[in-house]
Coordinates of C-alpha atoms in Angstrom, one line a residue:
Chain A
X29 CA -22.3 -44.6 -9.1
X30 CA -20.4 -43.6 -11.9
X31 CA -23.5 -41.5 -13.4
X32 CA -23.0 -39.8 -9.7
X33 CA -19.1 -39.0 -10.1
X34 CA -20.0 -37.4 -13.9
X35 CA -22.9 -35.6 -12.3
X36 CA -21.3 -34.2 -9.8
X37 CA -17.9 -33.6 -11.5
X38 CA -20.6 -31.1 -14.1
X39 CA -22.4 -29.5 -11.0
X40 CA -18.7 -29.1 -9.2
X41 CA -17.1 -27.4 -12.3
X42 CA -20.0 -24.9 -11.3
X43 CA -18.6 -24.1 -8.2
X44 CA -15.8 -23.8 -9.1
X45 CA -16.1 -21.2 -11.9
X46 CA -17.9 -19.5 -9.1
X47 CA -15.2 -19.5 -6.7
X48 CA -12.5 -18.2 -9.1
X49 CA -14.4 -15.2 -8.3
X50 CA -13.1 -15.2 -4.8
X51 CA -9.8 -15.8 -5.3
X52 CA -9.3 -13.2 -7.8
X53 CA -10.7 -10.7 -5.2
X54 CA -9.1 -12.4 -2.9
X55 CA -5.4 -12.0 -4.0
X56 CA -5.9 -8.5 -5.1
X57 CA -7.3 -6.9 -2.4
X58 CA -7.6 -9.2 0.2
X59 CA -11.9 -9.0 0.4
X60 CA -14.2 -11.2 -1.2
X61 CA -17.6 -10.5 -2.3
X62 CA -19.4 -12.6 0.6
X63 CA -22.6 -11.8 -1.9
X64 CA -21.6 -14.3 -4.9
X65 CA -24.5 -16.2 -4.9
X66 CA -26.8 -13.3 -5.0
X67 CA -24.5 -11.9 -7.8
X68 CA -25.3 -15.6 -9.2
X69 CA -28.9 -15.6 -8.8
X70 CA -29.0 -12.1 -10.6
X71 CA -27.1 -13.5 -13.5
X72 CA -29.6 -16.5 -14.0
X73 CA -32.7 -14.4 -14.1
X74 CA -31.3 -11.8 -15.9
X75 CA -29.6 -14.7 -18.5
X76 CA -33.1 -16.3 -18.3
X77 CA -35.1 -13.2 -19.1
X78 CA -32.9 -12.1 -22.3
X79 CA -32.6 -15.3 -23.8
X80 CA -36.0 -15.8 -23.3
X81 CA -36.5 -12.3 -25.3
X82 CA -34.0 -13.0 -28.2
X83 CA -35.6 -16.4 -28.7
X84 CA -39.1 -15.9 -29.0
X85 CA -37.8 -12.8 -31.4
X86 CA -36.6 -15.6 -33.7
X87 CA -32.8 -15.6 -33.1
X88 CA -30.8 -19.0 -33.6
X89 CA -30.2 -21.1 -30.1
X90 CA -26.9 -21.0 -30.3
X91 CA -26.7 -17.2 -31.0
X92 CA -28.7 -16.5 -28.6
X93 CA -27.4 -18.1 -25.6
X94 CA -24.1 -16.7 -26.4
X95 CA -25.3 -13.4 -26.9
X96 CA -27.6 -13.8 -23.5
X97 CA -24.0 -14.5 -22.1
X98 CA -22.3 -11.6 -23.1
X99 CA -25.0 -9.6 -21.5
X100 CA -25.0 -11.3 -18.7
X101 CA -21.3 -11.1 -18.3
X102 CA -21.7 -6.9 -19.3
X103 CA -24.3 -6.4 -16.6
X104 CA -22.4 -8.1 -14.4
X105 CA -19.0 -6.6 -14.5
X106 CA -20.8 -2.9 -14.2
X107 CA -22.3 -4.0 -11.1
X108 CA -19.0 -5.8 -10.0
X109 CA -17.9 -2.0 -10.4
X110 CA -19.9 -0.4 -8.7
X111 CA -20.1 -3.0 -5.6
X112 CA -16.4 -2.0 -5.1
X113 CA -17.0 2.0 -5.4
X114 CA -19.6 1.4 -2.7
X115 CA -19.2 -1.4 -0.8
X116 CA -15.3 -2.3 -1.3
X117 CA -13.2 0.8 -1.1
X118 CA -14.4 3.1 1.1
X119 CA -14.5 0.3 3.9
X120 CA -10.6 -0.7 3.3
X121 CA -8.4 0.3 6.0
X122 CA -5.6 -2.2 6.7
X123 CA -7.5 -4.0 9.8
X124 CA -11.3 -3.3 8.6
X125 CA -13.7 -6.0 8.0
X126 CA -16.8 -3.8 7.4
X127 CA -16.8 -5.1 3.9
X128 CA -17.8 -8.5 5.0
X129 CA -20.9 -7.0 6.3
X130 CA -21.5 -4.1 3.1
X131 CA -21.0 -7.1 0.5
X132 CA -23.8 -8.9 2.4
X133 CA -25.8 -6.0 2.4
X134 CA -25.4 -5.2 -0.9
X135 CA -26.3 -9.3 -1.7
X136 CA -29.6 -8.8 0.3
X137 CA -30.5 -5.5 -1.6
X138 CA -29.7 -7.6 -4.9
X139 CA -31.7 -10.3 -3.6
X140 CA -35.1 -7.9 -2.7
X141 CA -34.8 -6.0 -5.6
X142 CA -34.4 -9.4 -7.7
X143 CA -37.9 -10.5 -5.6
X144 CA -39.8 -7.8 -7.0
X145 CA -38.7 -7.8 -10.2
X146 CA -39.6 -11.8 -10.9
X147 CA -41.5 -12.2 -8.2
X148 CA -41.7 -15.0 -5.3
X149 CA -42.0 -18.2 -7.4
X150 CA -39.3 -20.7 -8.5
X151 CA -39.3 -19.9 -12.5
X152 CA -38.6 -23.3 -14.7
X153 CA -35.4 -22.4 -16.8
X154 CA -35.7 -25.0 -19.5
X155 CA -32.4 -25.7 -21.0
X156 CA -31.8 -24.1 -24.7
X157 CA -30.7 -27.2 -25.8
X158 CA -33.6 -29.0 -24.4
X159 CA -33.9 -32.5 -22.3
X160 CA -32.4 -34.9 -24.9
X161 CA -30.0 -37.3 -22.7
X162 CA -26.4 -38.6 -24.5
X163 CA -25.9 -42.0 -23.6
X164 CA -22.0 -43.1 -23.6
X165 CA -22.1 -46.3 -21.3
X166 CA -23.4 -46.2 -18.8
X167 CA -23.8 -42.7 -18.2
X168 CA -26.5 -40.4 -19.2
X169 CA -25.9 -36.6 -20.1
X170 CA -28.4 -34.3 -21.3
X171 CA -26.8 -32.1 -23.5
X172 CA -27.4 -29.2 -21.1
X173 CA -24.0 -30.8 -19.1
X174 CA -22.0 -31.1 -22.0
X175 CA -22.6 -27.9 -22.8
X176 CA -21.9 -26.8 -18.8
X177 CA -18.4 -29.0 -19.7
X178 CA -17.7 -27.3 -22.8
X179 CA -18.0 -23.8 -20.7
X180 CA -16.2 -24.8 -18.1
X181 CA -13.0 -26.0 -19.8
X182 CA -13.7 -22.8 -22.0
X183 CA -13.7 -20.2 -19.0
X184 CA -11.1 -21.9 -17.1
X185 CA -8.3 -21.9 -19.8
X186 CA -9.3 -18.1 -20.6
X187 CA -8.6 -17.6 -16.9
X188 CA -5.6 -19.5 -16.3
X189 CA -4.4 -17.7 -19.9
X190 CA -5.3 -14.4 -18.8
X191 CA -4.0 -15.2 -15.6
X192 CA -0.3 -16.2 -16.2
X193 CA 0.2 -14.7 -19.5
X194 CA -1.3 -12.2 -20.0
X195 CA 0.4 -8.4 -18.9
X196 CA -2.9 -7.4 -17.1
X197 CA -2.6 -11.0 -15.5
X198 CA 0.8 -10.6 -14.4
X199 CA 0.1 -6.8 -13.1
X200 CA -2.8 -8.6 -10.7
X201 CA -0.5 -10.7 -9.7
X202 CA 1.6 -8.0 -8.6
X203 CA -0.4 -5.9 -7.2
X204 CA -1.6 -9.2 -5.0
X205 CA 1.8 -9.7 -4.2
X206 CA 2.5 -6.0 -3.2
X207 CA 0.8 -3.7 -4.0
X208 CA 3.0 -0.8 -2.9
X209 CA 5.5 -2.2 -4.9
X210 CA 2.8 -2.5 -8.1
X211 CA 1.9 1.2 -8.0
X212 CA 5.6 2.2 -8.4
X213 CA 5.9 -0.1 -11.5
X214 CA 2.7 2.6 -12.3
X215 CA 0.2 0.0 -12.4
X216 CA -2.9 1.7 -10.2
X217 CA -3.9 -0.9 -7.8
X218 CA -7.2 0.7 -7.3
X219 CA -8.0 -0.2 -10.9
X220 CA -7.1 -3.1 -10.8
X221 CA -9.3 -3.9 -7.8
X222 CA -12.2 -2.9 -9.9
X223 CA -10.7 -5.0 -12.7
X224 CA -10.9 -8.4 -10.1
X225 CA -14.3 -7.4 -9.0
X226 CA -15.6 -6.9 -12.3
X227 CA -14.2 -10.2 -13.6
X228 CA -16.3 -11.9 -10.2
X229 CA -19.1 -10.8 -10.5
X230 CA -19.1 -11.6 -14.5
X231 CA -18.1 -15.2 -13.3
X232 CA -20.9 -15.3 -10.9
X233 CA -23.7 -14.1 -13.8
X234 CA -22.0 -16.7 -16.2
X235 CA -22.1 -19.6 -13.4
X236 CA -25.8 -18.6 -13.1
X237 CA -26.4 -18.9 -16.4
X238 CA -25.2 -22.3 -16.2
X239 CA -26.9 -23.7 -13.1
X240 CA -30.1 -22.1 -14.0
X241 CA -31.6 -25.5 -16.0
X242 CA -30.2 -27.9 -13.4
X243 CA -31.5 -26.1 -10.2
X244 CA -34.2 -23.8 -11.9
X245 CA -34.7 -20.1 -11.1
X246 CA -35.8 -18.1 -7.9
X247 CA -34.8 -15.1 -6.0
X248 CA -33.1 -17.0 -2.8
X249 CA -31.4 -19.5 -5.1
X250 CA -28.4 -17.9 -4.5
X251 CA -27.6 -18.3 -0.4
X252 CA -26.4 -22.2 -0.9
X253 CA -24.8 -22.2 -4.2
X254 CA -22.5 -19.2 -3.2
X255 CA -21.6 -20.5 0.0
X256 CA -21.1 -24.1 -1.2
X257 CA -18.1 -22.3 -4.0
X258 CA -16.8 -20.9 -0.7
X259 CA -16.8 -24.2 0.3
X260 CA -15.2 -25.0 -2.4
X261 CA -12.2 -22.2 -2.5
X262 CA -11.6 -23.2 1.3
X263 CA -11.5 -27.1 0.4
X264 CA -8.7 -26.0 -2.5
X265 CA -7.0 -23.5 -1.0
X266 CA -8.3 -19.6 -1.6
X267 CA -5.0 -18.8 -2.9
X268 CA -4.3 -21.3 -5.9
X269 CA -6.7 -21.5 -8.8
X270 CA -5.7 -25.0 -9.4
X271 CA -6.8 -26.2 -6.1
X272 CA -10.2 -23.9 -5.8
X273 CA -10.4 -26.2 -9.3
X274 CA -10.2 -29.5 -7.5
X275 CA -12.3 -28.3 -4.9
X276 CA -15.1 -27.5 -6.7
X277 CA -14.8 -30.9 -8.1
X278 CA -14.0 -32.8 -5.3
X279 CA -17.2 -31.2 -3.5
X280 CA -19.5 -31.7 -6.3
X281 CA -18.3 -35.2 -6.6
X282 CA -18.9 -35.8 -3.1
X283 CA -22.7 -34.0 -3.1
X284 CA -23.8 -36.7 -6.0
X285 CA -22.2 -39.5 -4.3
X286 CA -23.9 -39.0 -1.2
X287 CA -27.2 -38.1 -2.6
X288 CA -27.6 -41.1 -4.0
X289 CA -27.9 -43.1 -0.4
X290 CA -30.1 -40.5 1.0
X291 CA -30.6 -36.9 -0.4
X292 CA -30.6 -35.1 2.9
X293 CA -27.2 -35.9 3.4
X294 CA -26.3 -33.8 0.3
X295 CA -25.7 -30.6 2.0
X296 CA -23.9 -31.9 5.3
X297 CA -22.0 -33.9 3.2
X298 CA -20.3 -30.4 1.9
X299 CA -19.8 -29.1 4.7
X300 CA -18.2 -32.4 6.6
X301 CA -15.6 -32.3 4.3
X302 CA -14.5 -28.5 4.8
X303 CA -14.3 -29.3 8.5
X304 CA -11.7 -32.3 7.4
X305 CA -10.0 -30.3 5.3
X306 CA -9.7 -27.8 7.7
X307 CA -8.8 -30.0 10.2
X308 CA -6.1 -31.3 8.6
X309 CA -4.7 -29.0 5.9
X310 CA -5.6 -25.7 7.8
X311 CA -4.3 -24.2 3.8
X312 CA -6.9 -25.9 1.7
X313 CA -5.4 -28.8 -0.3
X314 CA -3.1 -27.2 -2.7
X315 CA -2.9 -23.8 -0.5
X316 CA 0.8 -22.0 -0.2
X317 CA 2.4 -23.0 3.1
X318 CA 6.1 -21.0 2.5
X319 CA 6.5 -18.2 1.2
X320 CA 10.3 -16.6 -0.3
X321 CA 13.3 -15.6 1.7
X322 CA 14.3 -12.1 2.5
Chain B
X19 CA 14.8 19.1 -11.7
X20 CA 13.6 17.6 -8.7
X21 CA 12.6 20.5 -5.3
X22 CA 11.1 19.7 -2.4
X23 CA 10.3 22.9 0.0
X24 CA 9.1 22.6 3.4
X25 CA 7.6 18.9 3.6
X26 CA 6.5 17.6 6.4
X27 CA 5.2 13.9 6.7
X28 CA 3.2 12.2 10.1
X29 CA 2.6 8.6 11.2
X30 CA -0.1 9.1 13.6
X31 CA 1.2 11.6 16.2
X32 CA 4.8 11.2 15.4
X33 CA 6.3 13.2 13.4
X34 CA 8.8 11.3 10.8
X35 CA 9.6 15.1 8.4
X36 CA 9.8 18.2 9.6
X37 CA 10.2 21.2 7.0
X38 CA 12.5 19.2 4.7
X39 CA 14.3 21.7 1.7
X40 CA 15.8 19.3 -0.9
X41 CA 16.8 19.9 -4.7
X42 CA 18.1 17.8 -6.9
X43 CA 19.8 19.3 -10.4
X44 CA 19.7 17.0 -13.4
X45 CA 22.1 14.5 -14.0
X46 CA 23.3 14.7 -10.0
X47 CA 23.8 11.8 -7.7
X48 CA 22.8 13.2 -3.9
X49 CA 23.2 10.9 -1.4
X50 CA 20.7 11.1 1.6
X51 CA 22.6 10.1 4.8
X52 CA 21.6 9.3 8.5
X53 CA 20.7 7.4 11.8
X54 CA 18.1 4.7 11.5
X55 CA 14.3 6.7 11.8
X56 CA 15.9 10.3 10.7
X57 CA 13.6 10.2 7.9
X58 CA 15.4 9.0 4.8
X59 CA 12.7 6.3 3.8
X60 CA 9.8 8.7 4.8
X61 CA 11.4 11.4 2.4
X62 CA 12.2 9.0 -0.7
X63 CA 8.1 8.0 -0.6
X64 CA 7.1 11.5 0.4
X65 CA 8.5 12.0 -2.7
X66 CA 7.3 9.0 -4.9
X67 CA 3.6 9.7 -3.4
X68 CA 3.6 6.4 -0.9
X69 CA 3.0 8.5 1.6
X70 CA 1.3 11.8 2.0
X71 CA 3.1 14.4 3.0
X72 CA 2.6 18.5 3.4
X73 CA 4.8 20.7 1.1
X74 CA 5.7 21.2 -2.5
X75 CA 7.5 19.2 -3.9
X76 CA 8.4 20.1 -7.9
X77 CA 9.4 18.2 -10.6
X78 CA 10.4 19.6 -14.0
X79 CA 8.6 23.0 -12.3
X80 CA 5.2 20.6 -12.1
X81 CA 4.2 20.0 -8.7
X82 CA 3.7 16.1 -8.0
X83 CA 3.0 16.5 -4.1
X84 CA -0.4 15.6 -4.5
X85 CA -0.3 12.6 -7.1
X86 CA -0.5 8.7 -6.2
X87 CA 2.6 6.8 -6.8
X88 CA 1.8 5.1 -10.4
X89 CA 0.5 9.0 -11.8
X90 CA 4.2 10.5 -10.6
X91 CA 6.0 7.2 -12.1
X92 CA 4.8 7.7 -15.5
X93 CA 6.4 11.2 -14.7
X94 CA 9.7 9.3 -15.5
X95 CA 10.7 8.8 -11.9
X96 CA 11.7 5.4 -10.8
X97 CA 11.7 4.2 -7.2
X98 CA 13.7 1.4 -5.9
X99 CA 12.3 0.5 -2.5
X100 CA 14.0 -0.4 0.2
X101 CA 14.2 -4.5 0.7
X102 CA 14.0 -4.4 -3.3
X103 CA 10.6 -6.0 -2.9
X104 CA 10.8 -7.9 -6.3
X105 CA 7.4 -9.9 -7.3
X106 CA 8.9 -13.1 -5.8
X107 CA 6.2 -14.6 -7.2
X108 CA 6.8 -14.4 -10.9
X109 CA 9.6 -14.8 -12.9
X110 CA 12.9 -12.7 -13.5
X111 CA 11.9 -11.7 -16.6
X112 CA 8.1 -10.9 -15.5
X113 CA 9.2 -8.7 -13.1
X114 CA 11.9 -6.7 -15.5
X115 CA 8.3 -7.0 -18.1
X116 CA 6.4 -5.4 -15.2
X117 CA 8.8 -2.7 -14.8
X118 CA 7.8 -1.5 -18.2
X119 CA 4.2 -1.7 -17.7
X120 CA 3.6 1.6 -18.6
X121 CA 5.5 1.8 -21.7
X122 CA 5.3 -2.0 -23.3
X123 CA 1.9 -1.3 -25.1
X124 CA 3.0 2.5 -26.7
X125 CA 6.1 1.0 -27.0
X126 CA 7.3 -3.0 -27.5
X127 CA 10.0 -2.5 -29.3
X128 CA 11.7 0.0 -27.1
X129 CA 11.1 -2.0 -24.4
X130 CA 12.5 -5.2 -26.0
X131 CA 15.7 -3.1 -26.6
X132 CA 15.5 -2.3 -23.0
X133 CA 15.2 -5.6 -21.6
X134 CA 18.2 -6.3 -23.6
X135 CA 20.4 -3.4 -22.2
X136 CA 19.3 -4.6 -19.4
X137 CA 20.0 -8.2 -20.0
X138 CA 23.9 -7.1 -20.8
X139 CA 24.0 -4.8 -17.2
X140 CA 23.7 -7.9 -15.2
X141 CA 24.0 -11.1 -17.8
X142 CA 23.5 -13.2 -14.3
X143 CA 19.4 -11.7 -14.3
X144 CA 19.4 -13.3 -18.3
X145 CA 21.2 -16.5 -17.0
X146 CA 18.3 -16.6 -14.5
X147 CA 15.6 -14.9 -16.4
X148 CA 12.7 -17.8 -16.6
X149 CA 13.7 -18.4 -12.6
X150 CA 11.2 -17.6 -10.3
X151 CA 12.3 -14.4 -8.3
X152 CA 11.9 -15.3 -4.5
X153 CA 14.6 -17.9 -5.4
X154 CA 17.2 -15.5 -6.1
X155 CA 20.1 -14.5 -3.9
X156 CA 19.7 -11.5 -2.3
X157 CA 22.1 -9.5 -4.1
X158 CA 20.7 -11.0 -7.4
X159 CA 17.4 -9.2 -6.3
X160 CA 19.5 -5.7 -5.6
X161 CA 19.8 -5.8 -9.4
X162 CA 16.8 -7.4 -10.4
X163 CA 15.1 -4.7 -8.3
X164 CA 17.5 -1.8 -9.9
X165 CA 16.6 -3.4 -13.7
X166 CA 12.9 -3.3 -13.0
X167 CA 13.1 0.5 -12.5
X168 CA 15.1 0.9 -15.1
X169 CA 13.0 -0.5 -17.5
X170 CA 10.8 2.5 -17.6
X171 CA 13.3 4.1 -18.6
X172 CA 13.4 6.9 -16.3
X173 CA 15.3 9.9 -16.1
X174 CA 15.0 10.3 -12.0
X175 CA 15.8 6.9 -10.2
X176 CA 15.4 7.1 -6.0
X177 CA 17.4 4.2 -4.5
X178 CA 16.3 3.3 -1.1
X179 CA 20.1 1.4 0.5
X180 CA 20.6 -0.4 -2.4
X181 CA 23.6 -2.0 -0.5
X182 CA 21.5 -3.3 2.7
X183 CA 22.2 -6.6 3.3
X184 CA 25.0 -7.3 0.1
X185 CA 28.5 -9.1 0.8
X186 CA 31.2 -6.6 0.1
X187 CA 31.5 -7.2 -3.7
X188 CA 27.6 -7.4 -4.5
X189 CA 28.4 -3.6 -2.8
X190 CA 30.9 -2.4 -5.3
X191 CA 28.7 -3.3 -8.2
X192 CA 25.9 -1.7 -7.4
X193 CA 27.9 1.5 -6.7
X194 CA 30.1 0.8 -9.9
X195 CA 26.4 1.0 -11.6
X196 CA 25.1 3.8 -9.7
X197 CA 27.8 6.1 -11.5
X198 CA 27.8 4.5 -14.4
X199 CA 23.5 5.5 -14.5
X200 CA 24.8 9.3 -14.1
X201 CA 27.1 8.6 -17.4
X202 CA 24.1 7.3 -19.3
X203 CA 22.0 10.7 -18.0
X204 CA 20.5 9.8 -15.2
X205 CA 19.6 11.8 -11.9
X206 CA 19.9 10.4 -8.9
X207 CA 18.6 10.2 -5.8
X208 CA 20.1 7.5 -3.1
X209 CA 19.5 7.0 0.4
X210 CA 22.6 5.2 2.2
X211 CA 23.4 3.2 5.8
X212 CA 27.2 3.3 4.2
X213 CA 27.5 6.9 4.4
X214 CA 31.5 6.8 3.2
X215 CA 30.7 5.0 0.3
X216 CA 27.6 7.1 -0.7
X217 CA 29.4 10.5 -0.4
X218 CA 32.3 8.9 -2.5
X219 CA 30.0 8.4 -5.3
X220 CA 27.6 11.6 -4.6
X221 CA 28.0 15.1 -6.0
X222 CA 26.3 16.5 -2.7
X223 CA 24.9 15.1 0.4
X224 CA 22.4 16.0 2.9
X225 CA 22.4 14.7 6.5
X226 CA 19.0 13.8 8.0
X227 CA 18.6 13.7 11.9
X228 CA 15.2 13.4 13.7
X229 CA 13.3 14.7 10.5
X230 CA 15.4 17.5 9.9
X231 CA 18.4 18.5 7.5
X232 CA 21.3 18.8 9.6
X233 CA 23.9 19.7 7.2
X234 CA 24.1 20.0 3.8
X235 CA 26.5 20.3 0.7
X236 CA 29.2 19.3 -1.6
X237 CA 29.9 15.5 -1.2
X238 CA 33.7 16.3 -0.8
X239 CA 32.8 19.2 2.1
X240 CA 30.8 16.2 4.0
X241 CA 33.4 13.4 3.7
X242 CA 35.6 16.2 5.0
X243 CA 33.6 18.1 7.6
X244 CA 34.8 17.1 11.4
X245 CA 31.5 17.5 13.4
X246 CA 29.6 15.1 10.0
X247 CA 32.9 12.6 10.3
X248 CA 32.5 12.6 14.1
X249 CA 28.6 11.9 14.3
X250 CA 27.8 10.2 11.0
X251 CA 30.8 8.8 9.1
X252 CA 33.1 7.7 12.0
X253 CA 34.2 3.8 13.0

């Protein structure tokens, strides 16, 4: 049981890197990139493909993972770029939703192109730090997870940093509060919606770089993992980082747990709880229900 | 300083401008008066580039008709929006640090200096400077709004009824600092519901009605002028 909860705590911080992504799209320009998880499955195979390279060529582990990150993250944020040139802005008038359907489009030319590339088969993506399992307790880790952990806490408190205190945080937050407003302090929100796409997709490559060893590799990996962090900004609420945090969480906690009575209820087990938390906090559980006075 | 000749603006089919003359000489206070829909809002973000409008408009001889609002701010004009629309968000002092966006990496020592002059303007936005901004009172946001254009240091500010909405005395401040901004150099551009107490304060005045200037002139000549008084300015 308790093996479950650490499990799925490891798997949920996953998800919920990955749906940081949405909500920084989100607030800034009120679309998401409804292709995450193909952006995801791009960064694993790309992240599996140059690590693979810089570590048969001799380069330390450690370097090389971090290096194959940084890559990944580069690539990444380019093609975050150019998803909103293409499939973002010129589909944003006030009451549009054609970017729901261009981001999908986009995902399912990512996830063809990605076919041919590395083919049909599931590719093994054996963890850099290999299958070694750290005992404390009870509980067994391999060091793959601690190393997910480490990330995780890494990413988030760059994010919440970059987020709060940092002056290009602070102008996102502005333009996501009003973005009129924003461009007459001259911040250009159009940059700055390039700036929150870029930073999603990078998210999405570095989450794939992480859930590559646990799940392995493939070209349609991508569909469930990015809808389940959906799942997981819904549960928390898609406007408060802290809550798409405890979503994630909460959801992979929930997954483990449920797998262990019968694996098939994995996935429905996901997607019961949105419909709870739907049910009864419409806002997600730590979503903004007032907003100031005028 | 600041000309604007024959601009036009649409919504759609209606038409909000109509062949709008306007100039503004440096260190001037106009006042832009007029009915509700005559245009006044239209024309302050024709000219700050919130909306697009036909035209020329000039400033400092450059022509700025075609530029988004965050190119023609770095131009050194500020814009005060109607409803101040603060970042209610973030804090008082994130909002004054926003207002400097532009400058605080060329400059973060200026700036610092300028949060400070700031700071001594209105000592009730330092009291309240680490308080979120949504919480404030609304004529607490009238200067927290008026601060964070300021903060650019601008030499052209555009105040969109700075007094909507402000009990009688919040009123008197803000006008009190309106001319106390032409002392310190500014030019300024200000669009009024209290039409007496804009004139009283402006250099010259023009009166906007369906889109169109419908007088123009010294500040004095409008207060004064019987057919203005009658239509505009009276009871």
């Amino acid at each position: 049981m308790l093996q479950a909860v650490v499990s799925g705590l490891i798997l949920g911080s996953i998800y919920a890197i990955i749906a940081q992504g949405y909500y920084i799209t989100y607030i800034t320009t009120r679309t998401m990139n409804f292709g995450q998880g193909d952006f995801l499955m791009l960064g694993a195979l790309l992240g599996l493909t140059s690590y693979g390279a810089m570590a048969t060529s001799g380069m330390p582990t450690v370097l090389s993972i971090l290096a194959a990150l940084l890559i990944v993250a580069a690539v990444m944020s380019l093609l975050g770029w150019g998803l909103e040139r293409v499939a973002i802005r010129p589909l944003q008038h006030a009451h549009s939703i054609g970017w729901i359907l261009s981001t999908v489009a986009v995902s399912i030319m990512i996830r063809n192109i990605a076919m041919l590339i590395w083919g049909r088969n599931v590719i093994p993506f054996p963890s850099p730090f290999g299958s070694e399992v750290v005992r404390i307790g009870d509980v067994g880790i391999t060091r793959h997870e601690l190393f997910i952990a480490v990330c995780a806490i890494v990413i988030m408190a760059c994010l919440f940093f970059f987020l709060n205190k940092s002056l290009l945080g602070k102008a996102l937050a502005a333009v996501a509060f009003n973005a009129d407003a924003a461009s007459l302090m001259g911040i250009n929100p159009r940059r700055m919606a390039v700036l929150a796409f870029a930073l999603s997709c990078a998210l999405a490559g570095i989450g794939g770089i992480l859930v590559g060893p646990i799940t392995n590799t493939a070209f349609f990996m991508g569909a469930t993992l990015g809808l389940k962090a959906f799942a997981a900004a819904i549960i928390g609420g898609l406007e408060n980082p802290l809550g798409i945090l405890l979503g994630g969480l909460l959801l992979g906690v929930i997954e483990q747990v449920f797998s262990l009575y019968n694996s098939a209820y994995k996935d429905a087990s996901a997607f019961v709880l949105i419909l709870i938390v739907l049910i009864f906090m419409p806002q997600g559980l730590l979503g903004k229900k007032v907003k100031e006075k005028f | 300083m600041l000309s604007a000749r024959n601009l036009s603006v649409r919504y759609g089919m209606a038409q909000a401008l109509r062949g709008v003359d306007l100039h503004v000489e440096k260190r001037e206070i106009v006042a832009l008066i007029g009915r509700n829909g005559a245009g006044k809002t239209t024309l302050l973000k024709a000219i700050t580039g919130l909306v697009k409008s036909q035209g020329d408009i000039r400033y400092n001889g450059q022509s700025i008709g075609n530029l988004p609002p965050d190119a023609i701010m770095k131009l050194g004009i500020s814009h005060v929006p109607q409803g101040r629309q603060i970042f209610g968000d973030q804090t008082v002092e994130d909002n004054l640090i926003l207002g400097a966006y532009t400058k605080i990496k060329a400059q973060p020592k200026q700036v610092k200096a300028w949060l400070e002059r700031e700071y001594e303007r209105f000592p009730r936005l330092k009291e309240r400077r680490h308080q979120q901004a949504g919480t404030l009172s609304g004529g607490e946001q009238q200067m927290l709004a008026l601060s964070r254009a300021l903060m650019s240091n601008p030499d052209f500010l555009v105040l969109d009824e700075p007094s909507m909405g402000l009990s009688p005395l919040y009123v008197k401040l803000i006008l009190d600092t309106i001319k106390q901004l032409r002392e310190e150099g500014k030019t300024i551009l200000l669009v009024e519901q209290l039409a007496i107490a804009a004139l009283s304060i402006a250099d010259r005045g023009y009166v906007l009605s369906s889109g169109q200037v419908e007088f123009s002139g010294p500040a004095h000549d409008l207060l004064h002028d019987e057919k203005v008084v009658q239509t505009y300015l009276g009871a």
